[in-house]
Coordinates of C-alpha atoms and ligand atoms in Angstrom, one line a residue:
M1 CA 18.0 21.2 -6.4
K2 CA 17.8 19.2 -9.9
I3 CA 18.4 15.4 -9.0
L4 CA 18.9 12.5 -10.8
V5 CA 17.2 9.3 -8.9
T6 CA 18.2 6.2 -10.5
G7 CA 16.5 3.1 -9.7
G8 CA 13.4 5.5 -9.1
T9 CA 10.8 3.4 -10.0
G10 CA 11.5 0.8 -7.2
Y11 CA 10.1 0.7 -3.6
I12 CA 12.5 3.0 -1.7
G13 CA 13.3 5.2 -4.9
S14 CA 9.6 5.9 -5.3
H15 CA 9.1 6.9 -2.1
T16 CA 12.0 9.1 -2.2
V17 CA 10.7 10.9 -5.3
V18 CA 7.5 11.8 -3.0
E19 CA 9.7 13.1 -0.4
L20 CA 11.9 15.2 -2.9
Q21 CA 9.2 16.6 -4.4
N22 CA 7.4 17.6 -1.2
A23 CA 10.7 19.2 -0.7
G24 CA 10.7 21.5 -3.8
H25 CA 13.5 19.3 -5.6
D26 CA 13.4 18.7 -9.5
V27 CA 13.7 15.3 -10.2
V28 CA 14.4 13.1 -12.9
V29 CA 14.0 9.2 -12.8
I30 CA 15.9 6.6 -14.7
D31 CA 15.4 2.9 -14.2
N32 CA 15.4 -0.1 -16.5
L33 CA 12.2 -1.6 -15.0
S34 CA 13.9 -5.1 -14.3
N35 CA 12.4 -5.2 -10.8
S36 CA 9.9 -2.5 -10.9
N37 CA 6.6 -1.0 -12.8
E38 CA 6.5 2.6 -14.3
L39 CA 2.9 2.9 -12.8
S40 CA 4.6 3.6 -9.5
L41 CA 5.6 6.9 -10.9
Q42 CA 1.9 7.4 -11.8
R43 CA 0.8 7.2 -8.3
V44 CA 3.6 9.4 -7.1
A45 CA 2.2 12.0 -9.3
E46 CA -1.4 11.3 -7.9
I47 CA 0.2 11.8 -4.2
T48 CA 2.5 15.0 -5.0
G49 CA 0.4 16.5 -8.0
K50 CA 3.5 16.8 -10.3
K51 CA 4.4 14.8 -12.9
V52 CA 8.0 12.8 -12.8
D53 CA 10.1 12.9 -15.7
F54 CA 11.2 9.2 -16.3
Y55 CA 13.7 7.6 -18.8
N56 CA 13.9 3.8 -19.3
I57 CA 17.6 3.6 -19.1
D58 CA 19.9 0.9 -18.2
I59 CA 22.7 2.3 -16.1
R60 CA 25.3 0.0 -18.1
D61 CA 24.5 2.0 -21.1
F62 CA 27.1 4.7 -20.9
N63 CA 25.8 6.2 -24.3
A64 CA 22.3 6.6 -23.0
L65 CA 23.7 8.2 -19.6
D66 CA 25.8 10.5 -21.8
S67 CA 22.9 11.6 -23.9
L68 CA 20.6 12.6 -21.2
L69 CA 23.2 14.1 -19.3
N70 CA 24.0 16.5 -22.4
N71 CA 20.4 17.6 -21.8
H72 CA 20.3 18.0 -18.2
N73 CA 22.2 19.5 -15.7
F74 CA 22.2 17.9 -12.3
D75 CA 23.1 19.1 -8.7
C76 CA 23.1 15.4 -7.4
C77 CA 22.4 11.9 -7.9
I78 CA 20.6 9.5 -5.6
H79 CA 21.7 6.1 -6.7
F80 CA 19.4 3.3 -5.8
A81 CA 19.6 1.2 -9.0
G82 CA 20.6 -2.3 -8.4
L83 CA 19.6 -5.9 -7.6
K84 CA 18.9 -6.7 -4.6
A85 CA 17.6 -10.6 -3.9
V86 CA 20.2 -11.8 -1.7
G87 CA 19.4 -15.8 -2.8
E88 CA 19.4 -14.9 -6.2
S89 CA 22.8 -13.2 -6.1
V90 CA 24.3 -16.7 -4.7
Q91 CA 22.8 -18.2 -7.9
K92 CA 23.8 -15.6 -10.4
P93 CA 26.9 -13.9 -8.8
L94 CA 27.9 -12.6 -12.2
E95 CA 24.9 -10.9 -13.1
Y96 CA 25.1 -9.1 -9.5
Y97 CA 28.6 -8.0 -10.0
D98 CA 28.1 -6.8 -13.5
N99 CA 24.5 -4.8 -13.1
N100 CA 25.5 -3.5 -9.3
V101 CA 29.3 -2.9 -9.6
C102 CA 29.8 -2.6 -13.5
G103 CA 26.5 -0.6 -13.7
T104 CA 27.9 2.0 -11.0
V105 CA 31.2 2.1 -12.8
S106 CA 29.2 3.1 -15.8
L107 CA 27.2 5.7 -14.2
L108 CA 30.1 7.4 -12.4
R109 CA 32.1 7.8 -15.4
A110 CA 28.9 9.5 -17.1
L111 CA 28.7 11.7 -13.7
N112 CA 32.1 12.5 -14.3
K113 CA 32.4 13.3 -17.6
H114 CA 29.5 15.7 -16.9
N115 CA 31.0 17.3 -13.9
C116 CA 28.2 16.4 -11.5
K117 CA 30.1 15.2 -8.9
N118 CA 27.9 14.9 -5.8
I119 CA 26.6 11.4 -5.1
I120 CA 24.1 9.5 -2.3
F121 CA 24.6 5.9 -2.4
S122 CA 21.9 3.2 -1.2
S123 CA 24.0 0.9 0.9
S124 CA 23.3 -1.6 3.4
A125 CA 23.8 -2.6 7.1
C126 CA 25.0 -5.8 5.7
V127 CA 28.3 -4.6 5.0
Y128 CA 28.8 -4.9 8.8
G129 CA 28.7 -8.6 8.5
D130 CA 28.1 -9.9 11.7
P131 CA 28.9 -6.5 13.7
E132 CA 31.8 -6.1 16.0
F133 CA 29.8 -4.5 18.3
I134 CA 25.7 -3.5 19.0
P135 CA 24.3 -0.8 18.6
I136 CA 26.2 -0.5 15.5
T137 CA 27.8 2.9 14.7
E138 CA 29.3 3.9 11.3
D139 CA 33.1 3.3 12.7
C140 CA 32.1 -0.2 13.3
P141 CA 34.5 -2.0 10.9
K142 CA 33.2 -3.4 7.8
G143 CA 32.8 -7.3 8.4
K144 CA 32.3 -10.6 6.1
C145 CA 29.6 -10.2 3.7
T146 CA 27.9 -13.7 3.3
N147 CA 26.4 -13.4 0.0
P148 CA 27.2 -11.5 -3.6
Y149 CA 24.6 -9.1 -3.1
G150 CA 26.4 -7.8 0.1
Q151 CA 29.8 -7.8 -1.6
T152 CA 28.9 -5.7 -4.4
K153 CA 27.4 -2.9 -1.7
S154 CA 30.7 -3.2 0.0
I155 CA 32.9 -3.0 -3.3
I156 CA 30.6 0.1 -4.5
E157 CA 31.2 1.7 -1.1
E158 CA 35.3 1.2 -1.6
I159 CA 35.1 2.4 -5.4
L160 CA 33.1 5.7 -4.3
K161 CA 35.6 6.0 -1.4
D162 CA 38.5 6.0 -4.1
L163 CA 37.0 8.2 -6.4
Q164 CA 36.4 10.8 -3.8
K165 CA 39.9 10.4 -2.7
S166 CA 41.2 11.0 -5.9
D167 CA 39.2 13.9 -6.8
S168 CA 38.1 16.3 -3.8
N169 CA 35.2 18.0 -5.9
W170 CA 33.6 14.9 -5.3
N171 CA 31.0 14.8 -2.4
V172 CA 29.9 11.2 -1.8
V173 CA 27.3 10.1 0.8
L174 CA 27.1 6.4 1.8
L175 CA 23.7 5.7 3.7
R176 CA 23.4 2.3 5.1
Y177 CA 19.9 1.2 5.6
F178 CA 18.8 -1.2 8.2
N179 CA 15.4 -3.0 7.5
P180 CA 12.8 -0.8 5.2
I181 CA 9.2 -1.6 5.8
G182 CA 6.2 0.1 5.5
A183 CA 4.6 2.1 2.9
H184 CA 3.1 5.7 1.9
Q185 CA 0.0 6.2 4.2
S186 CA -1.9 6.8 0.9
G187 CA -1.7 3.0 0.3
K188 CA -0.8 4.2 -3.4
I189 CA 2.8 3.3 -3.5
G190 CA 4.4 0.2 -1.5
E191 CA 7.1 -2.9 -2.1
D192 CA 5.7 -5.3 -4.9
P193 CA 8.1 -8.3 -4.5
N194 CA 8.2 -10.6 -7.7
G195 CA 7.2 -13.9 -6.4
I196 CA 7.8 -15.6 -2.7
P197 CA 8.8 -12.5 -0.8
N198 CA 12.5 -13.3 1.0
N199 CA 11.8 -10.5 3.3
L200 CA 9.9 -10.7 6.5
M201 CA 7.3 -7.6 6.2
P202 CA 5.8 -8.7 2.8
Y203 CA 5.8 -12.4 3.7
I204 CA 3.6 -11.4 6.6
T205 CA 1.6 -9.1 4.7
Q206 CA 0.8 -11.9 2.1
V207 CA 0.1 -14.0 5.0
A208 CA -2.4 -11.6 6.3
I209 CA -3.9 -11.5 2.7
G210 CA -4.5 -15.1 2.7
K211 CA -1.9 -15.6 -0.3
R212 CA 0.5 -17.9 2.0
K213 CA -0.7 -20.3 4.7
E214 CA 1.8 -19.2 7.6
L215 CA 5.1 -17.4 8.2
N216 CA 7.9 -19.4 8.5
V217 CA 10.0 -18.1 11.6
F218 CA 13.8 -18.8 10.7
G219 CA 15.0 -19.8 14.2
N220 CA 14.0 -19.5 17.7
D221 CA 17.2 -20.3 19.3
Y222 CA 19.0 -17.1 19.0
D223 CA 20.9 -15.0 22.1
T224 CA 18.0 -12.7 22.1
H225 CA 14.9 -12.0 24.3
D226 CA 12.5 -14.7 22.5
G227 CA 15.0 -16.5 20.6
T228 CA 13.7 -15.2 17.1
G229 CA 16.3 -13.0 15.0
V230 CA 16.5 -9.1 16.1
R231 CA 16.7 -6.2 13.4
D232 CA 16.1 -2.6 13.1
Y233 CA 12.9 -2.0 11.1
I234 CA 12.5 1.7 9.7
H235 CA 9.2 3.3 8.0
V236 CA 10.5 3.8 4.4
I237 CA 9.1 7.3 4.6
D238 CA 11.6 8.0 7.3
L239 CA 14.2 6.5 4.9
A240 CA 13.3 8.4 1.8
R241 CA 13.4 11.7 4.3
G242 CA 17.0 10.8 5.1
H243 CA 17.8 11.2 1.7
V244 CA 16.3 14.4 1.6
C245 CA 18.3 15.4 4.9
A246 CA 21.6 14.0 3.6
L247 CA 21.4 16.5 0.2
R248 CA 22.5 19.2 3.2
A249 CA 25.6 17.3 3.4
I250 CA 26.2 17.6 -0.6
E251 CA 25.3 21.3 -0.4
N252 CA 27.9 21.5 2.4
K253 CA 30.3 20.1 0.4
C254 CA 31.1 17.2 2.7
G255 CA 33.7 15.2 1.0
F256 CA 33.3 11.5 2.0
E257 CA 30.6 10.8 4.6
V258 CA 28.6 7.5 5.9
F259 CA 25.7 7.8 7.7
N260 CA 23.4 4.6 9.5
L261 CA 19.5 5.2 8.5
G262 CA 18.1 3.2 11.3
T263 CA 15.9 3.8 14.2
G264 CA 18.1 2.5 17.0
H265 CA 15.7 0.2 18.2
G266 CA 15.7 -3.8 17.4
Y267 CA 12.8 -5.8 17.2
S268 CA 12.6 -9.6 17.0
V269 CA 10.7 -11.7 14.6
L270 CA 7.9 -12.2 17.2
D271 CA 7.8 -8.6 18.0
V272 CA 6.7 -7.8 14.6
V273 CA 4.4 -10.5 14.2
H274 CA 2.3 -9.5 17.5
A275 CA 3.0 -5.8 16.3
F276 CA 1.0 -6.4 13.2
E277 CA -1.6 -8.3 14.7
K278 CA -2.4 -5.5 17.3
A279 CA -2.2 -2.8 14.5
N280 CA -4.5 -4.4 12.3
G281 CA -6.5 -6.8 13.8
V282 CA -5.6 -9.9 11.6
K283 CA -3.7 -13.1 13.0
I284 CA -0.9 -14.3 11.7
P285 CA -0.5 -18.0 12.1
Y286 CA 3.4 -19.2 12.2
V287 CA 5.8 -22.1 12.7
I288 CA 9.4 -22.3 13.9
K289 CA 11.6 -23.3 11.1
P290 CA 15.5 -23.8 11.3
R291 CA 17.6 -20.9 10.9
R292 CA 18.2 -19.4 7.6
A293 CA 21.8 -19.7 6.1
G294 CA 23.7 -16.5 6.4
D295 CA 21.1 -14.7 9.2
I296 CA 23.0 -13.1 12.3
A297 CA 21.1 -12.8 15.6
V298 CA 20.9 -9.3 16.3
C299 CA 21.3 -6.0 14.2
Y300 CA 20.2 -2.4 15.2
A301 CA 21.7 0.9 14.5
D302 CA 23.4 3.8 16.6
S303 CA 21.5 6.6 14.8
K304 CA 23.1 9.4 16.6
K305 CA 25.6 10.6 13.7
A306 CA 22.7 11.2 11.4
K307 CA 20.8 13.0 14.0
E308 CA 23.7 15.3 14.8
K309 CA 24.9 16.0 11.4
L310 CA 21.7 15.9 9.2
G311 CA 19.2 16.6 11.7
W312 CA 17.6 13.5 10.7
G313 CA 15.7 10.8 13.2
A314 CA 13.2 8.3 12.5
Q315 CA 9.6 9.4 13.4
F316 CA 7.4 6.3 12.9
N317 CA 7.2 3.4 15.1
L318 CA 6.7 -0.3 14.5
E319 CA 2.9 0.3 14.7
D320 CA 2.9 2.8 12.1
M321 CA 5.1 0.5 10.2
C322 CA 2.8 -2.5 10.4
R323 CA -0.1 -0.4 9.8
D324 CA 1.1 1.3 6.3
S325 CA 2.5 -2.3 5.1
W326 CA -1.1 -3.8 5.5
N327 CA -3.0 -0.8 4.1
W328 CA -0.4 -1.0 1.1
Q329 CA -1.1 -4.7 0.6
K330 CA -5.1 -4.8 1.1
N331 CA -5.2 -1.9 -1.3
N332 CA -3.2 -3.7 -3.6
P333 CA -3.6 -7.3 -3.4
N334 CA -1.5 -8.3 -6.6
G335 CA 0.7 -4.9 -6.6
Y336 CA 1.1 -2.9 -9.2
N337 CA -0.2 -5.5 -11.6
G338 CA -3.3 -5.4 -10.2
G339 CA -3.9 -1.5 -11.9
Ligands
NAD401 P1 13.9 -2.4 -5.8 O1 14.4 -3.4 -6.7 O2 12.4 -2.1 -5.7 O3 14.8 -0.9 -6.4 C1 15.7 -0.9 -7.4 C2 15.4 -0.3 -8.6 O4 16.6 -0.4 -9.6 C3 14.3 -1.4 -9.6 O5 13.2 -0.3 -10.2 C4 15.0 -1.9 -10.6 O6 14.1 -2.2 -11.9 C5 16.1 -0.6 -10.8 N1 17.4 -1.2 -11.3 C6 18.2 -2.5 -11.2 N2 19.3 -2.4 -12.1 C7 19.1 -1.5 -12.7 C8 20.0 -1.3 -13.9 N3 21.1 -1.9 -14.2 N4 19.7 -0.1 -14.7 C9 18.5 0.6 -14.2 N5 17.4 0.3 -13.0 C10 18.0 -0.8 -12.8 O7 14.8 -2.2 -4.5 P2 14.8 -1.2 -3.2 O8 14.1 -1.9 -2.2 O9 13.6 0.0 -3.7 O10 16.1 -0.9 -3.1 C11 16.8 0.3 -3.7 C12 18.2 0.3 -3.3 O11 18.4 0.2 -1.9 C13 18.9 -1.0 -4.1 O12 20.2 -0.5 -4.1 C14 18.8 -2.0 -2.6 O13 20.3 -2.9 -2.9 C15 19.3 -0.8 -1.3 N6 18.9 -1.8 -0.2 C16 17.5 -1.8 -0.1 C17 17.5 -2.7 1.1 C18 15.9 -3.3 1.4 O14 15.7 -3.8 2.3 N7 15.0 -2.8 0.5 C19 18.4 -2.5 2.0 C20 19.3 -1.8 1.9 C21 19.6 -1.4 0.7
UD1_402 C1 18.0 -9.1 4.4 C2 19.3 -9.7 4.0 C3 20.1 -8.2 3.8 C4 19.6 -7.3 2.9 C5 18.0 -7.0 3.7 C6 17.3 -6.1 3.0 C7 20.1 -12.1 4.1 C8 20.6 -12.9 4.8 N1 20.1 -10.8 4.6 O1 18.3 -8.9 5.9 O2 21.4 -8.6 3.0 O3 20.1 -5.9 3.1 O4 17.4 -8.3 3.7 O5 16.9 -6.3 2.0 O6 18.8 -12.4 3.5 N2 12.5 -13.7 9.0 C9 11.8 -14.7 8.9 N3 10.9 -15.6 7.9 C10 10.7 -14.9 6.9 C11 11.5 -13.8 6.5 C12 12.5 -13.2 7.4 O7 11.8 -15.6 10.1 O8 9.8 -15.4 6.0 C13 13.3 -13.4 9.7 C14 14.8 -13.4 9.4 O9 15.5 -14.6 9.8 C15 15.3 -12.2 10.2 C16 14.1 -11.3 10.3 O10 13.1 -12.0 9.7 O11 16.1 -12.6 11.6 C17 14.6 -9.9 9.2 O12 14.5 -11.0 7.7 P1 14.7 -10.2 6.3 O13 13.3 -9.4 6.5 O14 14.9 -11.0 5.1 O15 15.8 -9.0 6.4 P2 17.6 -9.5 6.6 O16 17.6 -10.9 7.1 O17 17.7 -8.4 7.8

């Protein structure tokens, strides 16, 4: 298939481009490079041996999308482009609503105009809020998102649902990601956060490399086996392959479908710290801090639906994720800026 990948220079997008190319798909990437580096696509080409067709386009720029779509006939769009920093979204809600929601509407108008009515969207487990039950199935009711970032994911899901309802030629797959970590085994592409990382694994790898003194563990009084928060960490390669499998649903004209992409296993913060130490032989000093606002105790997926309908399941374990995250960080101590 010929696939338009928005946000394809970013963390999950670049890994997905590798898996799409490896599966024989023809890929065009657009990105405004607001949170990424074009070098990631050079690295992708080193891995796959195939050059990636790239355009610096902001998805809010309808005219730029229109002329791109005049020149290419896409079978499907995989839509990653968006801002994703939870704390920043609380400070700058309008930027998040404009970029993520208005950007998606602009993209959908352009796709609609050019009759490319197949889309896979990067949603998040955060749409479940504090989930009504665990493990979380796709039938779990959506909950209250505690921040504008999460709201944008939930709103975009509703927009896509309404669009598909209005025109059954559209096929929409919502993929709700749990906690992606890890990196390509080559160490050539990985997560490259700006400034102080908000998420657990990039913070751990920066402690390991000596950029940060110690890990702050946000709360040890949750109702979990060791008191620290439990999440469903998933290797970014498994996640990327989930998109390739989701193309099957699109090919089968699925209408509107929602899938969790998680492993189905929950690990606590301290489980991750210990797994990282064991996998890599590096000590991670940590201190216990108060709970982080907006955090929940436990979140992990029921991943049966993706297995049954897409034939997809996670193959990598926590040790693999820790090893590959560290391999990327060690090889690229300053991310892509290190050259
Ligand atoms: P990322 O920041 O690495 O990638 C997003 C990409 O989108 C970046 O390259 C950025 O430059 C680009 N972008 C942002 N706004 C754009 C615009 N207006 N026009 C064109 N490009 C734009 O993030 P990621 O971790 O790879 O996440 C990809 C998607 O998955 C995002 O939509 C994110 O919200 C979603 N998601 C991520 C996680 C996670 O933990 N990383 C979890 C759930 C969902
Ligand atoms: C966070 C976002 C979520 C987003 C997801 C993926 C919040 C409240 N939620 O999820 O909306 O979809 O990232 O980008 O920010 N932790 C520490 N110390 C740290 C960092 C994290 O103890 O320095 C703990 C957290 O309290 C949590 C776990 O590690 O228990 C995972 O945190 P994180 O990686 O930020 O992911 P989420 O909070 O699950």
